[in-house]
XYZ file of C-alpha atoms in Angstrom:
708
model
C 90.747 142.528 -146.377
C 89.150 142.607 -143.162
C 91.573 141.416 -140.329
C 88.875 140.248 -138.564
C 87.214 138.286 -141.348
C 83.484 137.287 -140.869
C 84.583 133.590 -140.376
C 86.658 134.123 -137.865
C 84.130 136.323 -136.143
C 82.508 132.714 -136.226
C 84.334 131.471 -133.250
C 83.183 134.558 -131.260
C 80.145 134.953 -128.686
C 80.181 137.887 -130.322
C 77.817 140.134 -133.231
C 74.465 139.336 -134.773
C 73.990 137.209 -137.281
C 69.845 136.489 -138.301
C 68.298 132.631 -138.923
C 64.806 131.883 -139.519
C 62.932 130.412 -135.972
C 59.256 128.863 -135.355
C 56.467 130.821 -133.319
C 58.305 131.356 -130.272
C 56.326 131.442 -126.481
C 58.635 133.229 -123.991
C 59.206 132.123 -120.701
C 58.630 135.076 -117.958
C 58.843 134.750 -113.984
C 57.954 137.921 -111.873
C 58.788 138.489 -108.784
C 56.674 140.280 -106.430
C 56.840 140.446 -102.586
C 54.108 139.135 -100.035
C 51.311 140.313 -98.604
C 50.713 142.775 -101.639
C 46.954 143.477 -103.021
C 47.216 141.250 -106.365
C 48.368 137.263 -106.307
C 51.756 136.948 -107.443
C 49.510 134.862 -110.419
C 47.224 138.160 -111.132
C 50.022 140.026 -111.069
C 52.091 138.311 -113.663
C 49.011 137.956 -116.357
C 48.531 141.883 -115.343
C 52.345 141.602 -116.509
C 52.535 139.256 -119.406
C 48.804 140.612 -120.986
C 50.658 144.416 -120.494
C 53.557 142.767 -122.576
C 51.956 141.363 -125.550
C 49.921 144.464 -125.854
C 53.107 146.905 -126.561
C 54.625 144.364 -128.469
C 51.390 144.537 -131.069
C 51.776 147.674 -131.399
C 55.314 148.889 -131.913
C 55.140 145.741 -134.378
C 52.857 148.211 -136.586
C 55.295 150.567 -135.593
C 58.718 148.653 -137.314
C 56.965 147.521 -140.260
C 56.400 150.740 -140.645
C 59.818 152.660 -140.333
C 60.972 149.294 -142.420
C 58.860 150.865 -145.168
C 59.921 154.287 -145.127
C 63.901 152.945 -145.248
C 62.688 149.961 -147.752
C 65.031 150.789 -151.037
C 68.023 151.934 -149.062
C 71.017 150.798 -150.988
C 71.834 146.862 -150.219
C 75.484 145.580 -150.140
C 73.548 142.703 -152.661
C 75.194 142.861 -155.671
C 78.897 141.975 -156.789
C 79.595 141.813 -160.630
C 81.529 139.454 -162.858
C 83.129 139.488 -166.717
C 79.727 139.548 -168.610
C 77.356 140.041 -165.651
C 75.550 141.657 -162.459
C 74.137 139.483 -160.010
C 72.171 140.034 -156.976
C 71.336 138.359 -154.333
C 67.432 138.618 -153.350
C 66.446 136.611 -150.109
C 66.967 132.984 -150.945
C 67.917 133.315 -154.486
C 70.484 134.561 -156.638
C 69.753 136.867 -159.803
C 71.909 138.026 -163.175
C 71.711 139.811 -165.320
C 74.016 140.648 -168.234
C 75.899 143.508 -167.983
C 74.705 147.146 -169.834
C 71.454 145.625 -169.963
C 69.534 146.879 -166.581
C 66.250 146.420 -168.219
C 66.878 143.100 -168.900
C 64.938 140.151 -166.974
C 67.104 138.787 -164.532
C 67.478 134.925 -164.705
C 67.485 133.341 -161.276
C 70.802 130.979 -161.177
C 70.696 129.925 -157.454
C 68.078 129.420 -154.864
C 68.736 128.333 -151.492
C 66.785 125.357 -151.843
C 69.059 123.838 -154.533
C 71.210 123.325 -150.503
C 68.368 119.913 -149.593
C 65.970 120.355 -147.394
C 65.877 122.378 -144.244
C 69.760 125.057 -145.246
C 68.008 128.280 -146.536
C 69.317 130.397 -145.781
C 72.883 132.362 -147.949
C 75.530 132.944 -146.282
C 78.692 133.042 -148.908
C 78.520 134.044 -152.312
C 81.634 132.827 -154.617
C 82.147 133.380 -158.304
C 84.706 131.389 -160.509
C 87.198 134.315 -162.539
C 85.369 132.966 -165.268
C 82.287 132.884 -164.154
C 81.475 129.116 -165.264
C 80.666 128.076 -161.961
C 78.836 129.930 -158.590
C 79.874 128.732 -154.545
C 77.473 129.718 -152.131
C 76.999 128.646 -149.149
C 72.917 127.572 -146.844
C 73.017 127.640 -143.692
C 70.371 124.529 -141.509
C 67.258 126.810 -140.846
C 67.568 126.542 -136.931
C 71.940 125.464 -136.236
C 74.518 126.538 -137.148
C 75.829 123.896 -139.876
C 76.692 125.292 -143.734
C 76.956 122.985 -146.876
C 78.693 124.823 -149.888
C 76.448 124.473 -152.774
C 78.013 124.464 -156.976
C 75.845 125.288 -159.738
C 77.426 125.529 -163.210
C 76.661 128.889 -164.734
C 78.359 128.141 -168.343
C 75.994 127.717 -171.825
C 72.533 129.928 -172.791
C 70.762 127.375 -170.498
C 71.070 127.212 -166.419
C 70.922 123.580 -164.556
C 67.853 123.929 -162.626
C 70.252 122.196 -159.823
C 73.234 121.400 -158.096
C 76.387 120.527 -159.940
C 77.864 119.140 -156.445
C 77.289 119.864 -152.278
C 79.940 120.077 -150.142
C 78.834 119.078 -146.260
C 80.337 121.719 -143.113
C 82.399 124.056 -145.523
C 82.589 127.264 -143.636
C 84.863 129.457 -146.242
C 85.631 129.024 -149.878
C 87.921 131.027 -152.541
C 88.169 129.758 -156.215
C 91.635 129.464 -157.490
C 90.617 128.953 -161.218
C 87.667 127.905 -162.684
C 88.322 124.999 -161.486
C 89.954 124.407 -158.770
C 88.409 125.708 -155.719
C 89.727 126.061 -151.671
C 88.054 125.382 -149.136
C 87.872 124.398 -144.942
C 85.459 123.405 -143.425
C 84.477 123.089 -139.830
C 83.606 120.630 -136.842
C 81.517 121.264 -133.705
C 82.726 125.398 -134.661
C 86.117 123.973 -134.904
C 88.191 125.345 -138.252
C 91.181 123.686 -138.373
C 91.856 121.926 -142.788
C 91.573 122.823 -145.583
C 90.400 121.047 -148.625
C 91.516 121.247 -152.846
C 88.792 120.214 -154.985
C 90.175 120.001 -158.169
C 86.491 119.609 -161.629
C 88.501 117.904 -164.350
C 86.842 116.065 -166.798
C 88.083 112.764 -165.461
C 85.421 113.567 -161.952
C 86.023 114.952 -158.861
C 89.153 114.817 -156.762
C 89.586 115.942 -152.983
C 93.122 116.918 -151.203
C 93.309 117.879 -147.943
C 96.112 120.522 -148.371
C 96.133 121.643 -144.907
C 95.133 121.041 -141.581
C 96.049 122.328 -138.420
C 97.520 120.936 -135.147
C 96.888 123.778 -132.254
C 93.200 123.676 -131.008
C 93.721 127.308 -130.002
C 93.635 128.057 -133.680
C 90.715 128.727 -136.091
C 91.974 128.062 -139.928
C 89.828 130.097 -143.021
C 90.461 130.419 -146.554
C 90.514 134.408 -147.976
C 91.519 135.466 -151.559
C 93.693 138.332 -152.400
C 91.932 140.924 -154.509
C 93.610 140.586 -157.656
C 92.591 137.369 -157.679
C 95.932 136.053 -158.204
C 96.647 134.346 -154.389
C 94.841 132.078 -152.220
C 95.148 132.513 -148.639
C 95.397 129.969 -145.909
C 94.765 132.096 -142.348
C 95.483 130.397 -139.621
C 94.485 132.788 -136.043
C 95.184 132.523 -132.157
C 94.074 135.107 -130.333
C 98.246 136.112 -130.042
C 98.891 135.121 -132.822
C 98.802 133.709 -136.642
C 100.352 132.428 -139.438
C 100.070 132.880 -143.574
C 100.190 129.783 -146.577
C 99.377 130.974 -150.045
C 98.884 129.242 -153.165
C 99.028 131.167 -156.311
C 96.521 130.645 -159.196
C 98.967 130.772 -161.743
C 100.018 126.753 -160.159
C 97.008 126.145 -158.213
C 97.582 122.479 -157.756
C 101.180 123.136 -156.320
C 101.700 122.442 -152.073
C 100.680 125.577 -150.125
C 104.581 128.408 -149.303
C 104.607 129.373 -146.355
C 104.456 133.348 -145.711
C 106.167 133.447 -141.962
C 106.200 130.568 -139.281
C 103.512 131.792 -136.064
C 105.320 134.012 -133.512
C 104.566 134.701 -129.926
C 102.187 137.914 -130.293
C 102.909 138.338 -134.015
C 99.144 139.158 -136.351
C 100.123 139.107 -139.358
C 97.612 139.517 -142.736
C 98.806 139.728 -146.576
C 97.170 140.984 -149.433
C 99.288 141.059 -153.143
C 100.140 143.567 -156.210
C 102.041 142.844 -158.763
C 104.495 139.992 -157.358
C 104.707 142.138 -154.044
C 103.420 141.089 -150.913
C 101.555 144.181 -149.049
C 101.437 142.982 -144.835
C 99.542 144.515 -142.434
C 101.533 143.299 -139.168
C 101.258 144.290 -135.262
C 105.209 144.908 -135.660
C 104.344 149.045 -135.328
C 104.892 151.048 -131.991
C 102.793 150.153 -129.217
C 101.959 146.529 -130.672
C 100.078 148.043 -133.336
C 99.401 147.514 -137.686
C 101.623 149.217 -139.480
C 102.059 147.974 -143.890
C 105.077 145.752 -144.685
C 106.023 145.688 -148.158
C 108.329 142.074 -149.178
C 109.029 140.161 -152.853
C 106.583 137.353 -153.764
C 109.595 135.021 -153.790
C 110.991 135.740 -150.687
C 107.798 136.753 -148.181
C 109.233 135.932 -144.702
C 110.224 138.362 -142.118
C 113.896 139.373 -142.266
C 112.433 140.919 -145.978
C 109.233 143.124 -144.749
C 109.559 146.995 -145.704
C 107.949 149.317 -144.156
C 106.132 151.585 -145.894
C 103.595 153.524 -144.081
C 102.282 153.400 -139.817
C 98.923 155.310 -138.724
C 99.653 158.640 -137.210
C 99.751 159.095 -133.208
C 96.181 159.167 -131.675
C 94.703 157.125 -134.448
C 94.680 153.114 -135.776
C 94.341 150.998 -139.004
C 91.131 149.086 -138.616
C 91.071 147.573 -142.427
C 92.824 147.996 -145.581
C 92.359 147.604 -148.860
C 94.830 147.201 -152.260
C 93.955 148.503 -154.887
C 96.046 148.330 -158.728
C 98.736 151.675 -157.247
C 97.131 152.657 -154.163
C 95.966 151.584 -150.824
C 93.009 152.746 -149.107
C 93.304 152.297 -145.686
C 90.172 153.223 -143.019
C 91.241 154.655 -139.725
C 89.968 155.541 -136.538
C 90.590 158.245 -134.001
C 90.872 158.704 -130.805
C 87.063 159.259 -130.283
C 86.545 156.663 -132.708
C 86.105 158.813 -135.854
C 86.413 157.128 -138.937
C 88.222 158.306 -142.014
C 89.995 156.961 -145.153
C 93.637 157.214 -146.108
C 94.853 156.638 -149.066
C 98.916 155.839 -149.586
C 100.265 155.778 -153.317
C 101.738 152.523 -153.089
C 105.054 153.858 -155.779
C 107.561 155.852 -155.002
C 106.994 159.049 -154.425
C 104.413 157.346 -151.346
C 101.564 160.251 -151.210
C 99.703 159.850 -148.368
C 96.092 161.072 -148.882
C 93.175 161.758 -146.448
C 89.645 161.644 -146.830
C 86.967 163.051 -143.706
C 84.051 161.280 -144.296
C 80.758 162.852 -143.186
C 80.366 163.515 -139.062
C 77.701 161.388 -138.383
C 79.963 158.650 -140.293
C 79.247 155.640 -136.940
C 80.377 152.185 -139.716
C 82.185 151.580 -143.074
C 81.022 148.400 -145.119
C 83.482 147.356 -148.223
C 80.847 146.389 -150.916
C 81.356 143.097 -152.344
C 83.359 141.936 -154.892
C 83.669 139.731 -157.546
C 85.807 140.011 -160.950
C 86.439 143.268 -160.284
C 87.923 146.403 -161.778
C 90.676 146.841 -159.264
C 90.689 150.510 -160.182
C 88.215 151.809 -157.502
C 87.371 151.221 -154.815
C 83.278 151.294 -153.329
C 82.092 150.971 -149.811
C 78.865 151.823 -147.543
C 78.098 154.942 -145.172
C 75.746 154.242 -142.426
C 75.182 155.172 -138.288
C 72.391 153.541 -136.361
C 70.204 155.836 -137.199
C 71.726 156.760 -140.545
C 71.354 154.536 -144.049
C 73.694 153.266 -145.959
C 74.664 155.541 -148.320
C 77.165 154.246 -150.617
C 80.397 155.509 -152.321
C 83.073 155.685 -154.190
C 86.380 155.840 -153.770
C 89.132 156.323 -156.867
C 92.660 155.653 -157.502
C 92.776 157.162 -160.887
C 90.836 160.865 -159.528
C 91.818 160.338 -156.049
C 89.085 161.383 -155.044
C 85.248 160.130 -153.672
C 82.294 161.161 -154.938
C 78.107 159.768 -153.696
C 76.671 157.466 -156.129
C 74.018 159.557 -157.975
C 71.207 156.922 -156.537
C 72.239 157.412 -152.637
C 72.356 160.863 -152.538
C 68.100 161.206 -151.111
C 69.674 160.429 -148.092
C 72.807 162.824 -147.218
C 70.222 165.239 -146.386
C 69.494 162.902 -142.929
C 71.745 164.722 -140.432
C 68.655 166.157 -138.773
C 69.867 163.902 -135.761
C 72.913 164.511 -133.468
C 76.606 162.893 -133.179
C 78.439 164.089 -130.226
C 81.548 162.018 -129.284
C 82.613 161.852 -125.412
C 85.082 160.508 -123.612
C 84.347 159.484 -120.021
C 87.697 159.194 -117.034
C 87.615 155.255 -116.028
C 88.690 154.493 -112.300
C 92.531 154.131 -113.732
C 92.239 157.281 -115.733
C 92.007 155.815 -118.940
C 89.614 157.944 -121.660
C 87.080 156.028 -123.028
C 85.555 156.833 -125.860
C 81.671 157.510 -126.039
C 79.213 157.580 -128.998
C 76.259 159.761 -128.013
C 73.284 159.860 -130.948
C 70.336 162.494 -130.437
C 67.824 165.038 -131.841
C 67.809 167.229 -128.704
C 70.604 169.118 -127.822
C 72.246 167.176 -124.659
C 71.034 170.270 -122.825
C 68.360 169.539 -123.781
C 68.209 165.697 -122.799
C 67.941 165.354 -118.632
C 64.319 163.712 -118.869
C 65.042 161.933 -121.923
C 65.307 157.924 -122.069
C 68.530 156.382 -122.877
C 69.931 153.138 -124.147
C 73.335 152.481 -123.537
C 75.600 149.845 -125.516
C 77.986 147.703 -124.634
C 80.335 144.575 -126.506
C 83.945 144.848 -125.132
C 85.575 141.710 -125.897
C 87.559 139.727 -128.590
C 88.984 142.877 -129.882
C 85.869 143.628 -132.042
C 84.107 147.089 -132.464
C 80.116 147.844 -131.457
C 78.170 147.064 -134.231
C 77.039 150.546 -135.129
C 75.487 149.645 -138.440
C 71.830 150.590 -139.510
C 69.137 149.608 -137.682
C 65.306 150.637 -138.265
C 64.595 149.951 -134.223
C 67.712 151.925 -133.525
C 66.007 154.841 -135.871
C 62.828 154.580 -134.683
C 63.968 155.104 -130.738
C 65.724 158.460 -131.390
C 62.413 159.938 -133.475
C 60.405 159.093 -130.575
C 62.874 161.519 -128.129
C 65.101 158.799 -126.820
C 69.012 159.572 -126.962
C 71.138 156.428 -127.790
C 74.830 156.285 -126.375
C 77.570 153.600 -127.813
C 80.304 152.544 -124.975
C 83.552 151.547 -126.523
C 85.277 149.543 -123.562
C 88.863 148.566 -123.527
C 88.252 145.159 -124.827
C 86.640 145.718 -128.065
C 89.122 147.007 -131.008
C 87.953 150.428 -131.603
C 91.025 151.745 -130.779
C 93.247 149.364 -132.412
C 95.270 146.227 -130.483
C 96.206 147.715 -127.183
C 93.078 148.505 -126.291
C 91.829 144.891 -126.850
C 94.378 144.156 -124.610
C 94.059 146.640 -122.121
C 91.085 145.003 -121.601
C 91.286 141.041 -121.980
C 92.498 138.380 -119.450
C 94.069 139.892 -115.645
C 92.772 143.517 -117.086
C 89.413 142.201 -117.597
C 87.521 143.769 -115.437
C 88.857 147.096 -116.949
C 85.997 147.296 -119.171
C 83.611 147.080 -116.745
C 84.909 149.541 -115.150
C 84.932 151.668 -118.884
C 81.390 151.064 -118.348
C 80.545 152.173 -115.108
C 82.569 155.737 -115.618
C 80.651 156.108 -119.369
C 77.070 155.752 -117.737
C 77.891 158.148 -114.677
C 79.528 160.557 -117.141
C 76.351 160.554 -119.603
C 74.379 161.286 -115.977
C 76.781 164.123 -114.794
C 75.967 166.221 -118.281
C 72.654 165.777 -117.477
C 71.961 162.522 -120.688
C 69.017 161.751 -118.641
C 69.165 159.989 -115.429
C 68.960 156.235 -113.755
C 65.154 155.756 -113.776
C 64.913 156.108 -117.163
C 68.470 154.750 -118.154
C 68.494 150.814 -120.167
C 71.348 148.892 -121.410
C 71.547 146.625 -124.287
C 74.502 144.142 -125.053
C 74.232 140.382 -126.308
C 76.667 137.421 -126.345
C 80.248 137.999 -124.688
C 79.118 141.531 -124.437
C 77.016 140.535 -121.341
C 79.852 139.721 -118.798
C 80.412 143.336 -118.413
C 76.786 144.165 -118.717
C 76.359 141.322 -115.942
C 79.110 142.537 -113.588
C 78.219 145.817 -114.380
C 75.058 144.836 -112.839
C 76.287 143.347 -109.675
C 78.003 146.387 -108.671
C 76.317 149.563 -110.067
C 72.284 148.044 -110.361
C 71.814 151.793 -108.705
C 72.669 153.516 -112.601
C 70.215 151.735 -114.407
C 66.349 150.560 -114.805
C 66.317 148.230 -117.563
C 68.468 145.579 -118.908
C 68.482 143.418 -122.485
C 70.169 141.482 -122.801
C 70.508 138.407 -125.877
C 71.851 134.640 -126.296
C 74.129 136.121 -123.004
C 77.402 135.145 -121.932
C 77.250 135.202 -118.063
C 78.683 132.179 -116.772
C 82.345 132.901 -118.187
C 84.040 130.553 -114.803
C 82.066 127.500 -115.212
C 82.409 127.426 -119.317
C 86.376 127.942 -118.556
C 86.615 125.392 -116.539
C 84.876 122.919 -118.858
C 87.376 121.651 -122.006
C 84.972 119.516 -123.283
C 82.398 122.651 -124.561
C 83.408 124.634 -128.030
C 85.655 127.763 -127.709
C 86.729 126.927 -123.941
C 89.956 126.094 -125.743
C 90.143 128.746 -128.164
C 88.942 131.827 -125.953
C 91.968 131.286 -122.920
C 93.163 134.045 -124.729
C 90.489 135.964 -124.030
C 89.388 135.511 -120.706
C 92.479 133.569 -119.404
C 92.753 130.404 -118.276
C 91.049 129.193 -114.863
C 93.652 125.749 -114.644
C 96.299 128.926 -114.105
C 95.311 130.037 -109.738
C 95.866 133.717 -110.702
C 93.335 133.404 -113.600
C 90.888 131.673 -112.275
C 90.997 134.211 -108.933
C 90.259 137.076 -111.482
C 87.648 135.684 -113.290
C 85.696 134.568 -110.642
C 85.961 138.052 -108.941
C 83.688 139.379 -112.187
C 81.475 136.407 -113.103
C 77.966 137.867 -113.856
C 77.036 134.297 -112.266
C 79.272 133.685 -109.727
C 79.057 137.586 -107.865
C 75.199 137.990 -107.302
C 73.924 139.484 -104.167
C 70.850 140.389 -102.053
C 69.964 143.465 -103.556
C 67.502 145.180 -106.082
C 68.503 144.855 -109.762
C 67.312 146.335 -112.794
C 64.880 144.363 -114.758
C 65.767 142.008 -116.952
C 64.706 140.814 -120.714
C 67.171 137.619 -121.413
C 66.934 136.081 -124.306
C 68.182 132.360 -125.539
C 68.361 129.946 -127.386
C 67.554 125.933 -126.079
C 70.646 124.569 -128.671
C 72.986 127.371 -128.090
C 76.391 125.694 -128.462
C 78.513 128.989 -128.184
C 76.669 129.971 -124.854
C 75.536 127.026 -122.868
C 71.819 126.747 -121.610
C 72.788 125.304 -118.347
C 74.733 129.082 -117.711
C 71.992 131.029 -118.293
C 69.615 129.066 -116.618
C 72.139 129.031 -113.822
C 72.279 133.168 -113.878
C 68.764 133.203 -114.010
C 68.102 131.119 -110.127
C 70.942 132.832 -108.934
C 69.199 135.958 -109.366
C 65.756 135.751 -109.033
C 66.473 133.481 -104.924
C 68.874 136.627 -104.621
C 65.843 138.902 -105.571
C 63.500 137.967 -103.398
C 66.357 137.470 -100.648
C 66.171 141.219 -100.773
C 62.778 141.666 -100.561
C 61.549 139.740 -98.078
C 64.595 140.659 -95.712
C 63.317 144.355 -95.956
C 60.612 144.508 -97.620
C 60.078 145.989 -100.851
C 57.418 147.777 -102.761
C 55.472 145.005 -105.332
C 55.938 148.339 -108.230
C 59.970 148.517 -107.194
C 60.644 144.621 -107.206
C 62.542 143.868 -110.671
C 61.414 142.183 -113.245
C 63.041 138.715 -114.598
C 62.033 137.918 -118.213
C 63.706 134.703 -120.108
C 63.303 134.438 -122.975
C 63.460 131.263 -124.299
C 63.912 130.479 -128.072
C 63.934 126.897 -130.346
C 67.468 126.171 -132.095
C 70.743 126.048 -132.127
C 72.343 129.267 -133.726
C 73.504 131.443 -131.523
C 72.464 134.628 -133.593
C 68.970 135.026 -133.648
C 66.295 135.174 -136.792
C 66.716 135.570 -139.863
C 63.514 135.910 -141.440
C 61.786 139.317 -141.713
C 58.707 138.384 -139.711
C 60.647 136.751 -136.765
C 62.889 139.046 -136.112
C 60.459 141.986 -136.394
C 58.473 139.975 -133.423
C 61.988 139.634 -131.356
C 62.717 143.242 -131.728
C 59.361 144.749 -131.372
C 58.739 141.928 -127.765
C 62.563 144.070 -126.697
C 60.273 147.780 -127.279
C 57.868 146.895 -125.362
C 59.876 146.002 -122.287
C 62.128 148.922 -122.360
C 58.673 151.380 -122.660
C 56.920 148.829 -119.377
C 59.851 149.240 -117.565
C 61.328 152.375 -118.091
C 57.455 153.545 -117.650
C 57.216 155.315 -121.270
C 53.471 156.041 -122.807
C 53.387 155.927 -126.560
C 54.110 158.363 -128.975
C 50.582 158.142 -130.106
C 49.334 157.754 -126.470
C 51.721 161.204 -125.366
C 49.528 162.724 -128.793
C 46.256 161.569 -127.692
C 46.740 162.965 -123.888
C 48.150 166.459 -125.363
C 44.709 166.705 -127.296
C 42.515 165.387 -124.732
C 44.082 167.794 -123.222
C 43.634 171.060 -125.595
C 40.240 170.120 -125.234
C 39.703 170.897 -122.262
C 41.369 174.566 -121.924
C 39.186 174.710 -125.915
C 42.784 175.407 -127.543
C 41.751 173.519 -130.438
C 37.673 173.743 -130.452
C 35.999 174.167 -134.212
C 32.827 176.224 -133.976
C 29.583 175.464 -134.032
C 28.389 175.779 -137.599
């Protein structure tokens, strides 16, 4: 069970996903003082060429680091009753269980979805492996369609059995009944039941949401007994279920929505196991209720996290609940609770470098074990397995070689924010903490929607680490790292707290001797740009460079336009500008409306021309106001051309908010960002430094070889 499912995340201006794109040509603008020794056109040409030269260099280096970790375990395998399935690129392949050397047979190709649909998104196998359902995404856009493929018989049909448009989430109840939700203008409000029978295909609307602030998605209990219809807003939720034993029955309500009540359900042995924010400080706790009497009066508490920790996720096995929890410094742990009396709780510590836990994909699997992947931004995934029978964690044999990659340091810090709140801060580095004064520093922040910072493995971060960078992750309020209260403390009228947290994290690092402002850069995407942009308006001296991807910068303008997608749904995060107090609060921190004449950090801003989540007009407005403010300042004060910040707008085609999925296009984007960082922080390439050292050694005679 994911407390925030992948479908719900599609509501947000949030985490990264990728998409194929055509060749891109960045629109680059740079500001310079009047009367410099070079013309603006000459400086533009020099800077553009420098960026392109460095981009090619970093593309080569990125290819190398990707090759180095090409065989890291991927979450691309799932099992049915008789076969094991693998997702690879645009195809899905299968082989018979127990026949590892058997040739893989292709059972699905993304091209079967029709022209322009080429990226696999979600895969669900029917209980007896008779049918495979897969959603594929349209290139350069967010539209998806669900393709059904028949798997029965010895010879597979190399074509789609059925294609359903605009499907986002879906689950099988039986081999011939599929429930799915549809998405229109980024809103999911309807759930349908598809019945495949000998007499044909019958589609029935089984649920329609009337409240535009709610988002609807379909999921399934781990034991495959229940299909659930989950209705969620920012402040409440409501769940309905359909029993797979009676898949054509009308959905049953578990508990009607109440303001402030959030809950999620699992099932085992005719009991519902419910994670609800009914614990202390409105945090999640585990409760149980009979399936026959599911409403809140019948919920019995079973488990609450110990003070200082919060529940992040839960998996329900046959006789155990497996909890993912975080402590006050954002360290991950696994806790297991027996679901039969006497209830016994066990805590399993994870490697000190662990920053991310990703559950293994499941098909029709043995419920006696829970597989998951542990990683960090600089440590590749390692596959772990928890066995409820043996009640222990183990590492799979084929992943042990990555256990030795611990030459880096994972340092957990805390920064005192303006109101005294201690903000968790994760620092990754190779040199000792006392040796980081001259190290370049790249900070990461998000701080919105109750979503944790993405700290999964990234070859690009590994490259920076090996180049001597320190990587910092600021777990600001508004995110979910310390639970639901942490999110509430940084949303609506408290949104400025996240900005204060970010400033405190940077100042704490500098005070500890980690880097300094001239070598400090900050990266954020989507809603993370709100905190970043606000910080740049109030404390630009803390940073040298900023990278923003698909940034949300015009909060006030967007939230004042209810015709835009997501505006109505997101009032619970940013506030309702129709309320004067909310409007004044948004106006006080909105990045686009608080730009003033001053020197800002250099910025590389990547935007997508048809992005419906973050309107391009807001990005363009921000860039133009920023350029004008910088120009006003340098005209009035007079600034040396070398000190004038770069403002680079990388405008890419397409309507997807989440960036390139195609490897080569993703490589281009990453290489451009690295080139920008090295250029703006005045860093030499590692190869250049080595050549300079060799030249110095040659001049001093240290490496001279004797003449023959």
